Amino acid sequence: AKADPLKIMISGAPASGKGTQCELITKKYGLVHIAAGDLLRAEIASGSENGKRAKEYMEKGQLVPNEIVVMMVKERLLLPDSQENGWLLDGYPRSLLQATALKEFGFQPDLFILLEVRVLVAAGMLCYLVASHYLVNEEILVERVVGRRLDPVTGKIYHLKYSPPETEEIAARLTQRFDDTEEKACFELICEVAVANSSSKCGGRTFNVNGNVPKEDVFAQIDGALTKLLEDRKLI
Ligand code: AP5
């Protein structure tokens, strides 16, 4: 076990690249990756009542009710592997209530990473969020969702255009997530605002990352912030 393991949260709009970055972060920093979406998909696969309820919301791209999500995440964070090696919480919190609920249970991140996918191009392609002054390019996120593929053997995330499979053998076995539809990809932008606002309620520092660059460049930004965090700790 590590002396003082890192505790990191990563949030962003659907398909902003959270899962992709989590793969790279866990590979380098050895944290336990806990994805709210993966926990929910496992609950669905188990056939439980909570899973059945969750599926109804996920198919529509809506948030699953807090009474299901909060306890599920809390219980996973309490397992020994997360406590001993540190954790990387992905896709949680997605609302102020979720942020404060976890804080009340004593879980506070060292760093809150917010992945932003926003560009300034032709007005027709953009959704302007008055509330947050955010400019989010919906087309990029829709393209990412529709092109996403998963390798059921390794769990690795691919994209048909941006991150194609290395071999024909892998290509042949790739699957698509049941909720990866264009309908879902037209996500609720309000969710991104809520996430941005909730980061301050989690405690710890917030680090805004430009997610609209190649995945290696996104990781370079995150890696820099995590390295600095660890260096700052040594100085204390
Ligand atoms: P969840 O599983 O968390 O899905 P999501 O938020 O929709 O996020 P994704 O997993 O779709 O995307 P990602 O950001 O991980 O992107 P990825 O790396 O795969 O949640 C699913 C559902 O569960 C929610 O809709 C909700 O119903 C429910 N839920 C989850 N958490 C909840 C909570 N806390 N409360 C209530 N309900 C909750 O990348 C996407 C694609 O883009 C990939 O193909 C990838 O290869 C590609 N890509 C990644 N980075 C780049 C890049 N830099 N450039 C080009 N392509 C890239």
PDB file of N, CA, C and O in Angstrom, residues 130-202:
ATOM      1  N   VAL A 130     -25.472  30.140 -22.130  1.00  0.00           N
ATOM      2  CA  VAL A 130     -25.513  31.451 -21.511  1.00  0.00           C
ATOM      3  C   VAL A 130     -25.087  31.361 -20.040  1.00  0.00           C
ATOM      4  O   VAL A 130     -24.307  32.154 -19.547  1.00  0.00           O
ATOM      5  N   ALA A 131     -25.604  30.311 -19.381  1.00  0.00           N
ATOM      6  CA  ALA A 131     -25.368  30.201 -17.941  1.00  0.00           C
ATOM      7  C   ALA A 131     -23.889  30.136 -17.588  1.00  0.00           C
ATOM      8  O   ALA A 131     -23.455  30.703 -16.602  1.00  0.00           O
ATOM      9  N   SER A 132     -23.123  29.444 -18.367  1.00  0.00           N
ATOM     10  CA  SER A 132     -21.726  29.240 -17.978  1.00  0.00           C
ATOM     11  C   SER A 132     -20.738  29.969 -18.874  1.00  0.00           C
ATOM     12  O   SER A 132     -19.548  29.954 -18.627  1.00  0.00           O
ATOM     13  N   HIS A 133     -21.220  30.574 -19.972  1.00  0.00           N
ATOM     14  CA  HIS A 133     -20.369  31.194 -20.979  1.00  0.00           C
ATOM     15  C   HIS A 133     -19.464  30.166 -21.649  1.00  0.00           C
ATOM     16  O   HIS A 133     -18.388  30.480 -22.116  1.00  0.00           O
ATOM     17  N   TYR A 134     -19.903  28.904 -21.630  1.00  0.00           N
ATOM     18  CA  TYR A 134     -19.122  27.853 -22.278  1.00  0.00           C
ATOM     19  C   TYR A 134     -19.525  27.719 -23.739  1.00  0.00           C
ATOM     20  O   TYR A 134     -20.679  27.820 -24.073  1.00  0.00           O
ATOM     21  N   LEU A 135     -18.553  27.425 -24.601  1.00  0.00           N
ATOM     22  CA  LEU A 135     -18.867  27.102 -25.976  1.00  0.00           C
ATOM     23  C   LEU A 135     -18.477  25.644 -26.186  1.00  0.00           C
ATOM     24  O   LEU A 135     -17.330  25.269 -26.065  1.00  0.00           O
ATOM     25  N   VAL A 136     -19.497  24.817 -26.458  1.00  0.00           N
ATOM     26  CA  VAL A 136     -19.226  23.387 -26.587  1.00  0.00           C
ATOM     27  C   VAL A 136     -19.548  22.954 -28.008  1.00  0.00           C
ATOM     28  O   VAL A 136     -20.619  23.228 -28.509  1.00  0.00           O
ATOM     29  N   ASN A 137     -18.626  22.313 -28.668  1.00  0.00           N
ATOM     30  CA  ASN A 137     -18.898  21.850 -30.013  1.00  0.00           C
ATOM     31  C   ASN A 137     -19.550  20.485 -29.941  1.00  0.00           C
ATOM     32  O   ASN A 137     -18.907  19.470 -29.720  1.00  0.00           O
ATOM     33  N   GLU A 138     -20.878  20.485 -30.159  1.00  0.00           N
ATOM     34  CA  GLU A 138     -21.646  19.264 -30.022  1.00  0.00           C
ATOM     35  C   GLU A 138     -21.232  18.240 -31.080  1.00  0.00           C
ATOM     36  O   GLU A 138     -21.202  17.047 -30.820  1.00  0.00           O
ATOM     37  N   GLU A 139     -20.880  18.727 -32.268  1.00  0.00           N
ATOM     38  CA  GLU A 139     -20.548  17.799 -33.354  1.00  0.00           C
ATOM     39  C   GLU A 139     -19.363  16.911 -33.007  1.00  0.00           C
ATOM     40  O   GLU A 139     -19.314  15.742 -33.347  1.00  0.00           O
ATOM     41  N   ILE A 140     -18.380  17.491 -32.322  1.00  0.00           N
ATOM     42  CA  ILE A 140     -17.195  16.710 -31.954  1.00  0.00           C
ATOM     43  C   ILE A 140     -17.602  15.569 -31.031  1.00  0.00           C
ATOM     44  O   ILE A 140     -17.182  14.426 -31.196  1.00  0.00           O
ATOM     45  N   LEU A 141     -18.449  15.889 -30.058  1.00  0.00           N
ATOM     46  CA  LEU A 141     -18.830  14.876 -29.078  1.00  0.00           C
ATOM     47  C   LEU A 141     -19.716  13.801 -29.704  1.00  0.00           C
ATOM     48  O   LEU A 141     -19.578  12.623 -29.402  1.00  0.00           O
ATOM     49  N   VAL A 142     -20.613  14.217 -30.613  1.00  0.00           N
ATOM     50  CA  VAL A 142     -21.465  13.231 -31.305  1.00  0.00           C
ATOM     51  C   VAL A 142     -20.586  12.283 -32.119  1.00  0.00           C
ATOM     52  O   VAL A 142     -20.739  11.058 -32.073  1.00  0.00           O
ATOM     53  N   GLU A 143     -19.605  12.836 -32.824  1.00  0.00           N
ATOM     54  CA  GLU A 143     -18.707  12.013 -33.641  1.00  0.00           C
ATOM     55  C   GLU A 143     -17.934  11.025 -32.763  1.00  0.00           C
ATOM     56  O   GLU A 143     -17.733   9.865 -33.110  1.00  0.00           O
ATOM     57  N   ARG A 144     -17.521  11.500 -31.597  1.00  0.00           N
ATOM     58  CA  ARG A 144     -16.772  10.622 -30.695  1.00  0.00           C
ATOM     59  C   ARG A 144     -17.623   9.474 -30.173  1.00  0.00           C
ATOM     60  O   ARG A 144     -17.171   8.345 -30.072  1.00  0.00           O
ATOM     61  N   VAL A 145     -18.891   9.778 -29.845  1.00  0.00           N
ATOM     62  CA  VAL A 145     -19.775   8.730 -29.323  1.00  0.00           C
ATOM     63  C   VAL A 145     -20.083   7.702 -30.407  1.00  0.00           C
ATOM     64  O   VAL A 145     -19.971   6.495 -30.193  1.00  0.00           O
ATOM     65  N   VAL A 146     -20.447   8.197 -31.589  1.00  0.00           N
ATOM     66  CA  VAL A 146     -20.885   7.292 -32.653  1.00  0.00           C
ATOM     67  C   VAL A 146     -19.723   6.414 -33.145  1.00  0.00           C
ATOM     68  O   VAL A 146     -19.910   5.257 -33.507  1.00  0.00           O
ATOM     69  N   GLY A 147     -18.489   6.948 -33.112  1.00  0.00           N
ATOM     70  CA  GLY A 147     -17.323   6.187 -33.602  1.00  0.00           C
ATOM     71  C   GLY A 147     -16.645   5.343 -32.533  1.00  0.00           C
ATOM     72  O   GLY A 147     -15.696   4.626 -32.807  1.00  0.00           O
ATOM     73  N   ARG A 148     -17.107   5.431 -31.304  1.00  0.00           N
ATOM     74  CA  ARG A 148     -16.435   4.693 -30.215  1.00  0.00           C
ATOM     75  C   ARG A 148     -16.682   3.187 -30.325  1.00  0.00           C
ATOM     76  O   ARG A 148     -17.776   2.736 -30.621  1.00  0.00           O
ATOM     77  N   ARG A 149     -15.638   2.406 -30.081  1.00  0.00           N
ATOM     78  CA  ARG A 149     -15.747   0.953 -30.017  1.00  0.00           C
ATOM     79  C   ARG A 149     -14.963   0.454 -28.811  1.00  0.00           C
ATOM     80  O   ARG A 149     -13.994   1.086 -28.398  1.00  0.00           O
ATOM     81  N   LEU A 150     -15.400  -0.681 -28.245  1.00  0.00           N
ATOM     82  CA  LEU A 150     -14.723  -1.251 -27.073  1.00  0.00           C
ATOM     83  C   LEU A 150     -14.208  -2.643 -27.406  1.00  0.00           C
ATOM     84  O   LEU A 150     -14.876  -3.398 -28.118  1.00  0.00           O
ATOM     85  N   ASP A 151     -13.031  -2.967 -26.858  1.00  0.00           N
ATOM     86  CA  ASP A 151     -12.497  -4.320 -27.007  1.00  0.00           C
ATOM     87  C   ASP A 151     -12.947  -5.128 -25.789  1.00  0.00           C
ATOM     88  O   ASP A 151     -12.491  -4.859 -24.673  1.00  0.00           O
ATOM     89  N   PRO A 152     -13.849  -6.101 -25.972  1.00  0.00           N
ATOM     90  CA  PRO A 152     -14.356  -6.849 -24.819  1.00  0.00           C
ATOM     91  C   PRO A 152     -13.276  -7.687 -24.138  1.00  0.00           C
ATOM     92  O   PRO A 152     -13.429  -8.063 -22.985  1.00  0.00           O
ATOM     93  N   VAL A 153     -12.179  -7.964 -24.828  1.00  0.00           N
ATOM     94  CA  VAL A 153     -11.117  -8.798 -24.243  1.00  0.00           C
ATOM     95  C   VAL A 153     -10.218  -7.965 -23.324  1.00  0.00           C
ATOM     96  O   VAL A 153      -9.944  -8.345 -22.194  1.00  0.00           O
ATOM     97  N   THR A 154      -9.779  -6.800 -23.779  1.00  0.00           N
ATOM     98  CA  THR A 154      -8.839  -5.992 -22.979  1.00  0.00           C
ATOM     99  C   THR A 154      -9.526  -4.825 -22.267  1.00  0.00           C
ATOM    100  O   THR A 154      -8.943  -4.206 -21.386  1.00  0.00           O
ATOM    101  N   GLY A 155     -10.741  -4.478 -22.680  1.00  0.00           N
ATOM    102  CA  GLY A 155     -11.451  -3.330 -22.097  1.00  0.00           C
ATOM    103  C   GLY A 155     -10.994  -2.005 -22.683  1.00  0.00           C
ATOM    104  O   GLY A 155     -11.448  -0.935 -22.264  1.00  0.00           O
ATOM    105  N   LYS A 156     -10.079  -2.056 -23.672  1.00  0.00           N
ATOM    106  CA  LYS A 156      -9.531  -0.813 -24.237  1.00  0.00           C
ATOM    107  C   LYS A 156     -10.573  -0.076 -25.097  1.00  0.00           C
ATOM    108  O   LYS A 156     -11.394  -0.698 -25.758  1.00  0.00           O
ATOM    109  N   ILE A 157     -10.508   1.272 -25.027  1.00  0.00           N
ATOM    110  CA  ILE A 157     -11.436   2.103 -25.800  1.00  0.00           C
ATOM    111  C   ILE A 157     -10.776   2.480 -27.134  1.00  0.00           C
ATOM    112  O   ILE A 157      -9.642   2.948 -27.150  1.00  0.00           O
ATOM    113  N   TYR A 158     -11.511   2.289 -28.222  1.00  0.00           N
ATOM    114  CA  TYR A 158     -11.010   2.694 -29.544  1.00  0.00           C
ATOM    115  C   TYR A 158     -11.957   3.705 -30.166  1.00  0.00           C
ATOM    116  O   TYR A 158     -13.087   3.891 -29.703  1.00  0.00           O
ATOM    117  N   HIS A 159     -11.498   4.345 -31.239  1.00  0.00           N
ATOM    118  CA  HIS A 159     -12.370   5.167 -32.083  1.00  0.00           C
ATOM    119  C   HIS A 159     -12.044   4.827 -33.529  1.00  0.00           C
ATOM    120  O   HIS A 159     -10.865   4.746 -33.891  1.00  0.00           O
ATOM    121  N   LEU A 160     -13.090   4.604 -34.342  1.00  0.00           N
ATOM    122  CA  LEU A 160     -12.857   4.140 -35.708  1.00  0.00           C
ATOM    123  C   LEU A 160     -11.949   5.098 -36.480  1.00  0.00           C
ATOM    124  O   LEU A 160     -11.132   4.672 -37.292  1.00  0.00           O
ATOM    125  N   LYS A 161     -12.040   6.397 -36.172  1.00  0.00           N
ATOM    126  CA  LYS A 161     -11.224   7.383 -36.895  1.00  0.00           C
ATOM    127  C   LYS A 161      -9.996   7.825 -36.085  1.00  0.00           C
ATOM    128  O   LYS A 161      -8.892   7.862 -36.607  1.00  0.00           O
ATOM    129  N   TYR A 162     -10.203   8.173 -34.814  1.00  0.00           N
ATOM    130  CA  TYR A 162      -9.122   8.815 -34.044  1.00  0.00           C
ATOM    131  C   TYR A 162      -8.202   7.840 -33.326  1.00  0.00           C
ATOM    132  O   TYR A 162      -7.086   8.199 -32.957  1.00  0.00           O
ATOM    133  N   SER A 163      -8.694   6.640 -33.072  1.00  0.00           N
ATOM    134  CA  SER A 163      -7.874   5.691 -32.324  1.00  0.00           C
ATOM    135  C   SER A 163      -8.205   4.287 -32.799  1.00  0.00           C
ATOM    136  O   SER A 163      -8.766   3.470 -32.067  1.00  0.00           O
ATOM    137  N   PRO A 164      -7.897   3.986 -34.096  1.00  0.00           N
ATOM    138  CA  PRO A 164      -8.338   2.716 -34.682  1.00  0.00           C
ATOM    139  C   PRO A 164      -7.601   1.514 -34.085  1.00  0.00           C
ATOM    140  O   PRO A 164      -6.501   1.660 -33.569  1.00  0.00           O
ATOM    141  N   PRO A 165      -8.239   0.323 -34.139  1.00  0.00           N
ATOM    142  CA  PRO A 165      -7.597  -0.882 -33.585  1.00  0.00           C
ATOM    143  C   PRO A 165      -6.286  -1.204 -34.299  1.00  0.00           C
ATOM    144  O   PRO A 165      -6.138  -0.927 -35.493  1.00  0.00           O
ATOM    145  N   GLU A 166      -5.348  -1.809 -33.537  1.00  0.00           N
ATOM    146  CA  GLU A 166      -4.008  -2.067 -34.070  1.00  0.00           C
ATOM    147  C   GLU A 166      -3.992  -3.220 -35.071  1.00  0.00           C
ATOM    148  O   GLU A 166      -3.155  -3.245 -35.982  1.00  0.00           O
ATOM    149  N   THR A 167      -4.873  -4.200 -34.901  1.00  0.00           N
ATOM    150  CA  THR A 167      -4.852  -5.371 -35.801  1.00  0.00           C
ATOM    151  C   THR A 167      -6.263  -5.700 -36.292  1.00  0.00           C
ATOM    152  O   THR A 167      -7.245  -5.273 -35.696  1.00  0.00           O
ATOM    153  N   GLU A 168      -6.298  -6.504 -37.366  1.00  0.00           N
ATOM    154  CA  GLU A 168      -7.600  -6.938 -37.925  1.00  0.00           C
ATOM    155  C   GLU A 168      -8.337  -7.813 -36.923  1.00  0.00           C
ATOM    156  O   GLU A 168      -9.567  -7.792 -36.832  1.00  0.00           O
ATOM    157  N   GLU A 169      -7.570  -8.585 -36.163  1.00  0.00           N
ATOM    158  CA  GLU A 169      -8.167  -9.499 -35.177  1.00  0.00           C
ATOM    159  C   GLU A 169      -8.944  -8.691 -34.130  1.00  0.00           C
ATOM    160  O   GLU A 169     -10.072  -9.039 -33.777  1.00  0.00           O
ATOM    161  N   ILE A 170      -8.315  -7.603 -33.652  1.00  0.00           N
ATOM    162  CA  ILE A 170      -8.999  -6.757 -32.658  1.00  0.00           C
ATOM    163  C   ILE A 170     -10.216  -6.103 -33.315  1.00  0.00           C
ATOM    164  O   ILE A 170     -11.311  -6.087 -32.746  1.00  0.00           O
ATOM    165  N   ALA A 171     -10.027  -5.601 -34.542  1.00  0.00           N
ATOM    166  CA  ALA A 171     -11.122  -4.909 -35.249  1.00  0.00           C
ATOM    167  C   ALA A 171     -12.355  -5.803 -35.339  1.00  0.00           C
ATOM    168  O   ALA A 171     -13.489  -5.345 -35.167  1.00  0.00           O
ATOM    169  N   ALA A 172     -12.131  -7.093 -35.576  1.00  0.00           N
ATOM    170  CA  ALA A 172     -13.246  -8.021 -35.789  1.00  0.00           C
ATOM    171  C   ALA A 172     -14.060  -8.249 -34.516  1.00  0.00           C
ATOM    172  O   ALA A 172     -15.229  -8.628 -34.588  1.00  0.00           O
ATOM    173  N   ARG A 173     -13.439  -8.053 -33.343  1.00  0.00           N
ATOM    174  CA  ARG A 173     -14.177  -8.379 -32.109  1.00  0.00           C
ATOM    175  C   ARG A 173     -14.700  -7.132 -31.376  1.00  0.00           C
ATOM    176  O   ARG A 173     -15.286  -7.241 -30.301  1.00  0.00           O
ATOM    177  N   LEU A 174     -14.500  -5.950 -31.950  1.00  0.00           N
ATOM    178  CA  LEU A 174     -14.922  -4.725 -31.266  1.00  0.00           C
ATOM    179  C   LEU A 174     -16.442  -4.666 -31.116  1.00  0.00           C
ATOM    180  O   LEU A 174     -17.182  -5.085 -31.995  1.00  0.00           O
ATOM    181  N   THR A 175     -16.876  -4.090 -29.997  1.00  0.00           N
ATOM    182  CA  THR A 175     -18.321  -3.950 -29.755  1.00  0.00           C
ATOM    183  C   THR A 175     -18.658  -2.476 -29.518  1.00  0.00           C
ATOM    184  O   THR A 175     -17.769  -1.655 -29.275  1.00  0.00           O
ATOM    185  N   GLN A 176     -19.954  -2.189 -29.553  1.00  0.00           N
ATOM    186  CA  GLN A 176     -20.444  -0.828 -29.299  1.00  0.00           C
ATOM    187  C   GLN A 176     -21.265  -0.825 -28.029  1.00  0.00           C
ATOM    188  O   GLN A 176     -21.947  -1.822 -27.742  1.00  0.00           O
ATOM    189  N   ARG A 177     -21.182   0.251 -27.249  1.00  0.00           N
ATOM    190  CA  ARG A 177     -21.990   0.352 -26.031  1.00  0.00           C
ATOM    191  C   ARG A 177     -23.464   0.539 -26.377  1.00  0.00           C
ATOM    192  O   ARG A 177     -23.775   1.219 -27.340  1.00  0.00           O
ATOM    193  N   PHE A 178     -24.374  -0.055 -25.557  1.00  0.00           N
ATOM    194  CA  PHE A 178     -25.800   0.021 -25.905  1.00  0.00           C
ATOM    195  C   PHE A 178     -26.305   1.461 -25.930  1.00  0.00           C
ATOM    196  O   PHE A 178     -27.260   1.789 -26.624  1.00  0.00           O
ATOM    197  N   ASP A 179     -25.642   2.340 -25.147  1.00  0.00           N
ATOM    198  CA  ASP A 179     -26.128   3.733 -25.087  1.00  0.00           C
ATOM    199  C   ASP A 179     -25.355   4.671 -26.015  1.00  0.00           C
ATOM    200  O   ASP A 179     -25.514   5.874 -25.943  1.00  0.00           O
ATOM    201  N   ASP A 180     -24.522   4.118 -26.892  1.00  0.00           N
ATOM    202  CA  ASP A 180     -23.767   4.964 -27.824  1.00  0.00           C
ATOM    203  C   ASP A 180     -24.563   5.275 -29.077  1.00  0.00           C
ATOM    204  O   ASP A 180     -24.256   4.813 -30.175  1.00  0.00           O
ATOM    205  N   THR A 181     -25.588   6.061 -28.923  1.00  0.00           N
ATOM    206  CA  THR A 181     -26.413   6.420 -30.061  1.00  0.00           C
ATOM    207  C   THR A 181     -26.326   7.924 -30.279  1.00  0.00           C
ATOM    208  O   THR A 181     -25.958   8.667 -29.362  1.00  0.00           O
ATOM    209  N   GLU A 182     -26.698   8.355 -31.475  1.00  0.00           N
ATOM    210  CA  GLU A 182     -26.656   9.788 -31.759  1.00  0.00           C
ATOM    211  C   GLU A 182     -27.620  10.537 -30.841  1.00  0.00           C
ATOM    212  O   GLU A 182     -27.334  11.624 -30.368  1.00  0.00           O
ATOM    213  N   GLU A 183     -28.751   9.860 -30.534  1.00  0.00           N
ATOM    214  CA  GLU A 183     -29.764  10.473 -29.663  1.00  0.00           C
ATOM    215  C   GLU A 183     -29.152  10.806 -28.307  1.00  0.00           C
ATOM    216  O   GLU A 183     -29.292  11.900 -27.781  1.00  0.00           O
ATOM    217  N   LYS A 184     -28.415   9.824 -27.755  1.00  0.00           N
ATOM    218  CA  LYS A 184     -27.802  10.051 -26.451  1.00  0.00           C
ATOM    219  C   LYS A 184     -26.703  11.103 -26.549  1.00  0.00           C
ATOM    220  O   LYS A 184     -26.486  11.906 -25.643  1.00  0.00           O
ATOM    221  N   ALA A 185     -26.008  11.078 -27.708  1.00  0.00           N
ATOM    222  CA  ALA A 185     -24.884  12.000 -27.860  1.00  0.00           C
ATOM    223  C   ALA A 185     -25.348  13.452 -27.875  1.00  0.00           C
ATOM    224  O   ALA A 185     -24.574  14.354 -27.570  1.00  0.00           O
ATOM    225  N   CYS A 186     -26.595  13.681 -28.254  1.00  0.00           N
ATOM    226  CA  CYS A 186     -27.138  15.035 -28.157  1.00  0.00           C
ATOM    227  C   CYS A 186     -27.438  15.259 -26.680  1.00  0.00           C
ATOM    228  O   CYS A 186     -28.578  15.343 -26.257  1.00  0.00           O
ATOM    229  N   PHE A 187     -26.380  15.285 -25.932  1.00  0.00           N
ATOM    230  CA  PHE A 187     -26.448  15.260 -24.467  1.00  0.00           C
ATOM    231  C   PHE A 187     -27.060  16.523 -23.887  1.00  0.00           C
ATOM    232  O   PHE A 187     -27.185  17.535 -24.542  1.00  0.00           O
ATOM    233  N   GLU A 188     -27.394  16.388 -22.605  1.00  0.00           N
ATOM    234  CA  GLU A 188     -27.923  17.539 -21.899  1.00  0.00           C
ATOM    235  C   GLU A 188     -26.763  18.446 -21.521  1.00  0.00           C
ATOM    236  O   GLU A 188     -25.976  18.123 -20.654  1.00  0.00           O
ATOM    237  N   LEU A 189     -26.668  19.568 -22.213  1.00  0.00           N
ATOM    238  CA  LEU A 189     -25.537  20.468 -21.967  1.00  0.00           C
ATOM    239  C   LEU A 189     -25.536  20.984 -20.536  1.00  0.00           C
ATOM    240  O   LEU A 189     -24.499  21.287 -19.966  1.00  0.00           O
ATOM    241  N   ILE A 190     -26.720  21.029 -19.963  1.00  0.00           N
ATOM    242  CA  ILE A 190     -26.830  21.532 -18.598  1.00  0.00           C
ATOM    243  C   ILE A 190     -25.954  20.697 -17.658  1.00  0.00           C
ATOM    244  O   ILE A 190     -25.432  21.192 -16.662  1.00  0.00           O
ATOM    245  N   CYS A 191     -25.769  19.434 -18.021  1.00  0.00           N
ATOM    246  CA  CYS A 191     -24.973  18.526 -17.212  1.00  0.00           C
ATOM    247  C   CYS A 191     -23.547  19.043 -17.093  1.00  0.00           C
ATOM    248  O   CYS A 191     -22.928  19.006 -16.046  1.00  0.00           O
ATOM    249  N   GLU A 192     -23.011  19.547 -18.212  1.00  0.00           N
ATOM    250  CA  GLU A 192     -21.634  20.046 -18.204  1.00  0.00           C
ATOM    251  C   GLU A 192     -21.508  21.258 -17.288  1.00  0.00           C
ATOM    252  O   GLU A 192     -20.522  21.419 -16.573  1.00  0.00           O
ATOM    253  N   VAL A 193     -22.552  22.099 -17.304  1.00  0.00           N
ATOM    254  CA  VAL A 193     -22.539  23.269 -16.431  1.00  0.00           C
ATOM    255  C   VAL A 193     -22.540  22.819 -14.978  1.00  0.00           C
ATOM    256  O   VAL A 193     -21.787  23.316 -14.146  1.00  0.00           O
ATOM    257  N   ALA A 194     -23.410  21.823 -14.690  1.00  0.00           N
ATOM    258  CA  ALA A 194     -23.501  21.329 -13.317  1.00  0.00           C
ATOM    259  C   ALA A 194     -22.173  20.759 -12.861  1.00  0.00           C
ATOM    260  O   ALA A 194     -21.735  20.994 -11.740  1.00  0.00           O
ATOM    261  N   VAL A 195     -21.517  20.017 -13.751  1.00  0.00           N
ATOM    262  CA  VAL A 195     -20.225  19.425 -13.398  1.00  0.00           C
ATOM    263  C   VAL A 195     -19.211  20.524 -13.114  1.00  0.00           C
ATOM    264  O   VAL A 195     -18.488  20.487 -12.114  1.00  0.00           O
ATOM    265  N   ALA A 196     -19.179  21.512 -13.995  1.00  0.00           N
ATOM    266  CA  ALA A 196     -18.213  22.612 -13.818  1.00  0.00           C
ATOM    267  C   ALA A 196     -18.446  23.313 -12.490  1.00  0.00           C
ATOM    268  O   ALA A 196     -17.510  23.629 -11.751  1.00  0.00           O
ATOM    269  N   ASN A 197     -19.718  23.509 -12.170  1.00  0.00           N
ATOM    270  CA  ASN A 197     -20.035  24.209 -10.930  1.00  0.00           C
ATOM    271  C   ASN A 197     -19.785  23.344  -9.699  1.00  0.00           C
ATOM    272  O   ASN A 197     -19.453  23.845  -8.636  1.00  0.00           O
ATOM    273  N   SER A 198     -19.959  22.028  -9.859  1.00  0.00           N
ATOM    274  CA  SER A 198     -19.841  21.161  -8.684  1.00  0.00           C
ATOM    275  C   SER A 198     -18.401  20.928  -8.280  1.00  0.00           C
ATOM    276  O   SER A 198     -18.143  20.523  -7.157  1.00  0.00           O
ATOM    277  N   SER A 199     -17.447  21.173  -9.185  1.00  0.00           N
ATOM    278  CA  SER A 199     -16.052  20.888  -8.872  1.00  0.00           C
ATOM    279  C   SER A 199     -15.609  21.620  -7.607  1.00  0.00           C
ATOM    280  O   SER A 199     -14.905  21.070  -6.776  1.00  0.00           O
ATOM    281  N   SER A 200     -16.069  22.843  -7.444  1.00  0.00           N
ATOM    282  CA  SER A 200     -15.648  23.628  -6.287  1.00  0.00           C
ATOM    283  C   SER A 200     -16.217  23.068  -4.990  1.00  0.00           C
ATOM    284  O   SER A 200     -15.698  23.316  -3.919  1.00  0.00           O
ATOM    285  N   LYS A 201     -17.313  22.301  -5.119  1.00  0.00           N
ATOM    286  CA  LYS A 201     -17.943  21.743  -3.912  1.00  0.00           C
ATOM    287  C   LYS A 201     -17.246  20.471  -3.429  1.00  0.00           C
ATOM    288  O   LYS A 201     -17.556  19.944  -2.381  1.00  0.00           O
ATOM    289  N   CYS A 202     -16.348  19.925  -4.262  1.00  0.00           N
ATOM    290  CA  CYS A 202     -15.705  18.666  -3.901  1.00  0.00           C
ATOM    291  C   CYS A 202     -14.506  18.883  -2.999  1.00  0.00           C
ATOM    292  O   CYS A 202     -14.006  17.957  -2.387  1.00  0.00           O
TER     293      CYS A 202
END
